[in-house]
Amino acid sequence: MINLNNREKINKSKIRVGRGIGSGKGKTSGRGVKGQKSRSGVAIKSFEGGQMPLYRRLPKRGFNAISKDLVAIINLEKIQSYIDKKNINPNEVLNSDLLKKLKLINKNSKKLKILATGEVKNKINIEADLASKSAIEKLEKIGGSIRLKK
């Protein structure tokens, strides 16, 4: 086993700058003489000596559409888990308003999409904007229904 007490890093004391000539870090405290870098409160992070900085040389990429519809995606297995936890009553119509009220989907989402991962055991009626073909098939197989809004 390594004895941690004789490791150099642990036993090194912090260099206290500006504490006299004898310390070797006195007077200018290792900052040289005059100039911007010798002053306190100076941060020259991405300054490149007046050269056009990298973040301004590179082109801007990407675009955020203002009219983008946020689509809430929910899988059948998730719906079933909420039914098992008694968060959702399988007898009432499942729509985005109900899910938003129960905080199961984001309140900012404009549309609701049902996907087919997992299985649903209960007969449920869903009202959604979008749904995958396999999700519709699975719901109809167990006797549930899905109504797609136009």
mmCIF file of C-alpha atoms in Angstrom:
data_model
loop_
_atom_site.group_PDB
_atom_site.id
_atom_site.type_symbol
_atom_site.label_atom_id
_atom_site.label_comp_id
_atom_site.label_asym_id
_atom_site.label_seq_id
_atom_site.Cartn_x
_atom_site.Cartn_y
_atom_site.Cartn_z
ATOM 1 C CA MET A 1 0.000 0.000 0.000
ATOM 2 C CA ILE A 2 1.210 3.497 -0.836
ATOM 3 C CA ASN A 3 1.776 5.783 2.098
ATOM 4 C CA LEU A 4 -0.091 8.965 1.183
ATOM 5 C CA ASN A 5 1.900 11.134 3.598
ATOM 6 C CA ASN A 6 5.081 11.174 1.540
ATOM 7 C CA ARG A 7 3.552 12.173 -1.783
ATOM 8 C CA GLU A 8 5.034 15.475 -2.957
ATOM 9 C CA LYS A 9 1.774 16.956 -4.187
ATOM 10 C CA ILE A 10 0.029 16.646 -0.850
ATOM 11 C CA ASN A 11 2.804 18.137 1.218
ATOM 12 C CA LYS A 12 3.529 21.105 -1.073
ATOM 13 C CA SER A 13 2.538 24.351 0.589
ATOM 14 C CA LYS A 14 0.768 26.999 -1.427
ATOM 15 C CA ILE A 15 3.020 29.719 -2.877
ATOM 16 C CA ARG A 16 2.193 33.009 -1.133
ATOM 17 C CA VAL A 17 3.013 35.765 -3.601
ATOM 18 C CA GLY A 18 3.928 39.288 -2.600
ATOM 19 C CA ARG A 19 5.520 38.392 0.763
ATOM 20 C CA GLY A 20 8.981 39.889 0.508
ATOM 21 C CA ILE A 21 12.172 39.492 -1.545
ATOM 22 C CA GLY A 22 13.305 36.318 0.196
ATOM 23 C CA SER A 23 10.283 34.332 -0.977
ATOM 24 C CA GLY A 24 11.302 34.653 -4.618
ATOM 25 C CA LYS A 25 7.789 35.842 -5.409
ATOM 26 C CA GLY A 26 7.971 39.295 -3.799
ATOM 27 C CA LYS A 27 7.557 42.816 -5.209
ATOM 28 C CA THR A 28 5.845 42.155 -8.587
ATOM 29 C CA SER A 29 4.633 38.712 -7.461
ATOM 30 C CA GLY A 30 5.846 36.913 -10.583
ATOM 31 C CA ARG A 31 3.829 39.158 -12.914
ATOM 32 C CA GLY A 32 6.761 40.966 -14.524
ATOM 33 C CA VAL A 33 6.753 44.738 -14.816
ATOM 34 C CA LYS A 34 3.858 47.015 -15.849
ATOM 35 C CA GLY A 35 1.503 46.227 -18.699
ATOM 36 C CA GLN A 36 -2.066 44.962 -18.836
ATOM 37 C CA LYS A 37 -1.257 41.487 -17.549
ATOM 38 C CA SER A 38 0.374 42.825 -14.411
ATOM 39 C CA ARG A 39 -2.827 44.561 -13.308
ATOM 40 C CA SER A 40 -5.540 42.930 -11.279
ATOM 41 C CA GLY A 41 -8.975 42.243 -12.703
ATOM 42 C CA VAL A 42 -7.707 41.522 -16.218
ATOM 43 C CA ALA A 43 -8.992 38.553 -18.147
ATOM 44 C CA ILE A 44 -7.746 38.144 -21.699
ATOM 45 C CA LYS A 45 -9.415 34.833 -22.467
ATOM 46 C CA SER A 46 -9.990 34.725 -26.203
ATOM 47 C CA PHE A 47 -8.073 37.877 -27.084
ATOM 48 C CA GLU A 48 -5.647 37.172 -29.910
ATOM 49 C CA GLY A 49 -3.594 40.377 -29.952
ATOM 50 C CA GLY A 50 -6.008 42.265 -32.177
ATOM 51 C CA GLN A 51 -6.236 39.423 -34.697
ATOM 52 C CA MET A 52 -9.853 38.546 -35.528
ATOM 53 C CA PRO A 53 -10.746 36.058 -32.755
ATOM 54 C CA LEU A 54 -11.656 32.492 -33.600
ATOM 55 C CA TYR A 55 -15.259 32.815 -32.458
ATOM 56 C CA ARG A 56 -15.722 35.678 -34.937
ATOM 57 C CA ARG A 57 -13.787 34.032 -37.794
ATOM 58 C CA LEU A 58 -16.045 30.984 -37.842
ATOM 59 C CA PRO A 59 -19.452 31.234 -39.510
ATOM 60 C CA LYS A 60 -22.645 31.105 -37.514
ATOM 61 C CA ARG A 61 -24.449 27.831 -38.026
ATOM 62 C CA GLY A 62 -27.970 26.659 -37.407
ATOM 63 C CA PHE A 63 -31.370 28.212 -37.272
ATOM 64 C CA ASN A 64 -34.160 28.205 -34.706
ATOM 65 C CA ALA A 65 -37.516 28.344 -36.419
ATOM 66 C CA ILE A 66 -39.918 30.695 -34.673
ATOM 67 C CA SER A 67 -42.926 28.707 -35.815
ATOM 68 C CA LYS A 68 -41.566 25.320 -34.720
ATOM 69 C CA ASP A 69 -44.291 23.136 -33.193
ATOM 70 C CA LEU A 70 -43.151 21.359 -30.071
ATOM 71 C CA VAL A 71 -44.429 17.801 -30.364
ATOM 72 C CA ALA A 72 -44.855 15.807 -27.160
ATOM 73 C CA ILE A 73 -44.037 12.152 -27.808
ATOM 74 C CA ILE A 74 -45.490 9.446 -25.606
ATOM 75 C CA ASN A 75 -45.109 5.688 -26.001
ATOM 76 C CA LEU A 76 -47.764 3.090 -25.257
ATOM 77 C CA GLU A 77 -45.612 1.556 -22.483
ATOM 78 C CA LYS A 78 -45.471 4.979 -20.789
ATOM 79 C CA ILE A 79 -49.252 5.293 -20.934
ATOM 80 C CA GLN A 80 -49.591 1.796 -19.454
ATOM 81 C CA SER A 81 -47.157 2.633 -16.632
ATOM 82 C CA TYR A 82 -49.214 5.752 -15.801
ATOM 83 C CA ILE A 83 -52.381 3.613 -15.738
ATOM 84 C CA ASP A 84 -50.667 1.110 -13.422
ATOM 85 C CA LYS A 85 -49.551 3.949 -11.125
ATOM 86 C CA LYS A 86 -53.196 5.207 -11.148
ATOM 87 C CA ASN A 87 -52.124 8.568 -12.644
ATOM 88 C CA ILE A 88 -54.456 8.066 -15.614
ATOM 89 C CA ASN A 89 -58.001 6.728 -15.505
ATOM 90 C CA PRO A 90 -58.344 4.325 -18.501
ATOM 91 C CA ASN A 91 -62.072 5.112 -18.837
ATOM 92 C CA GLU A 92 -61.647 8.800 -19.694
ATOM 93 C CA VAL A 93 -60.468 10.182 -23.021
ATOM 94 C CA LEU A 94 -56.719 10.681 -23.061
ATOM 95 C CA ASN A 95 -55.761 13.954 -24.734
ATOM 96 C CA SER A 96 -52.978 16.509 -24.556
ATOM 97 C CA ASP A 97 -54.950 18.809 -22.214
ATOM 98 C CA LEU A 98 -55.355 16.025 -19.655
ATOM 99 C CA LEU A 99 -51.679 15.023 -19.913
ATOM 100 C CA LYS A 100 -50.605 18.652 -19.490
ATOM 101 C CA LYS A 101 -52.875 19.041 -16.468
ATOM 102 C CA LEU A 102 -51.334 15.939 -14.875
ATOM 103 C CA LYS A 103 -47.846 17.259 -15.842
ATOM 104 C CA LEU A 104 -47.022 14.109 -17.804
ATOM 105 C CA ILE A 105 -46.028 16.107 -20.894
ATOM 106 C CA ASN A 106 -44.493 19.570 -21.265
ATOM 107 C CA LYS A 107 -47.018 22.403 -20.976
ATOM 108 C CA ASN A 108 -45.422 24.201 -23.959
ATOM 109 C CA SER A 109 -45.996 21.337 -26.389
ATOM 110 C CA LYS A 110 -48.458 22.111 -29.168
ATOM 111 C CA LYS A 111 -49.074 18.594 -30.493
ATOM 112 C CA LEU A 112 -49.240 15.068 -29.097
ATOM 113 C CA LYS A 113 -47.834 12.045 -30.899
ATOM 114 C CA ILE A 114 -48.452 8.444 -29.855
ATOM 115 C CA LEU A 115 -45.722 5.886 -30.604
ATOM 116 C CA ALA A 116 -45.952 2.094 -30.390
ATOM 117 C CA THR A 117 -43.098 1.004 -28.098
ATOM 118 C CA GLY A 118 -44.419 -1.380 -25.440
ATOM 119 C CA GLU A 119 -47.870 -2.849 -24.895
ATOM 120 C CA VAL A 120 -51.141 -1.549 -23.501
ATOM 121 C CA LYS A 121 -53.352 -3.951 -21.546
ATOM 122 C CA ASN A 122 -56.280 -1.616 -20.875
ATOM 123 C CA LYS A 123 -58.868 -0.456 -23.394
ATOM 124 C CA ILE A 124 -58.227 3.270 -23.770
ATOM 125 C CA ASN A 125 -59.552 6.087 -25.924
ATOM 126 C CA ILE A 126 -56.913 8.539 -27.099
ATOM 127 C CA GLU A 127 -57.273 11.880 -28.820
ATOM 128 C CA ALA A 128 -53.984 12.925 -30.423
ATOM 129 C CA ASP A 129 -52.621 14.996 -33.277
ATOM 130 C CA LEU A 130 -50.301 12.316 -34.641
ATOM 131 C CA ALA A 131 -49.787 8.584 -34.215
ATOM 132 C CA SER A 132 -47.649 5.891 -35.785
ATOM 133 C CA LYS A 133 -49.384 3.171 -37.828
ATOM 134 C CA SER A 134 -48.193 0.448 -35.461
ATOM 135 C CA ALA A 135 -49.542 2.379 -32.451
ATOM 136 C CA ILE A 136 -52.963 2.638 -34.095
ATOM 137 C CA GLU A 137 -52.886 -1.099 -34.886
ATOM 138 C CA LYS A 138 -51.939 -2.050 -31.314
ATOM 139 C CA LEU A 139 -54.691 0.117 -29.837
ATOM 140 C CA GLU A 140 -57.346 -1.249 -32.189
ATOM 141 C CA LYS A 141 -56.228 -4.821 -31.515
ATOM 142 C CA ILE A 142 -57.032 -4.508 -27.790
ATOM 143 C CA GLY A 143 -60.317 -2.747 -28.504
ATOM 144 C CA GLY A 144 -59.198 0.820 -27.796
ATOM 145 C CA SER A 145 -59.614 3.722 -30.153
ATOM 146 C CA ILE A 146 -57.514 6.644 -31.309
ATOM 147 C CA ARG A 147 -58.928 9.783 -32.848
ATOM 148 C CA LEU A 148 -56.531 11.908 -34.840
ATOM 149 C CA LYS A 149 -57.206 15.656 -34.934
ATOM 150 C CA LYS A 150 -56.838 17.262 -38.293
#
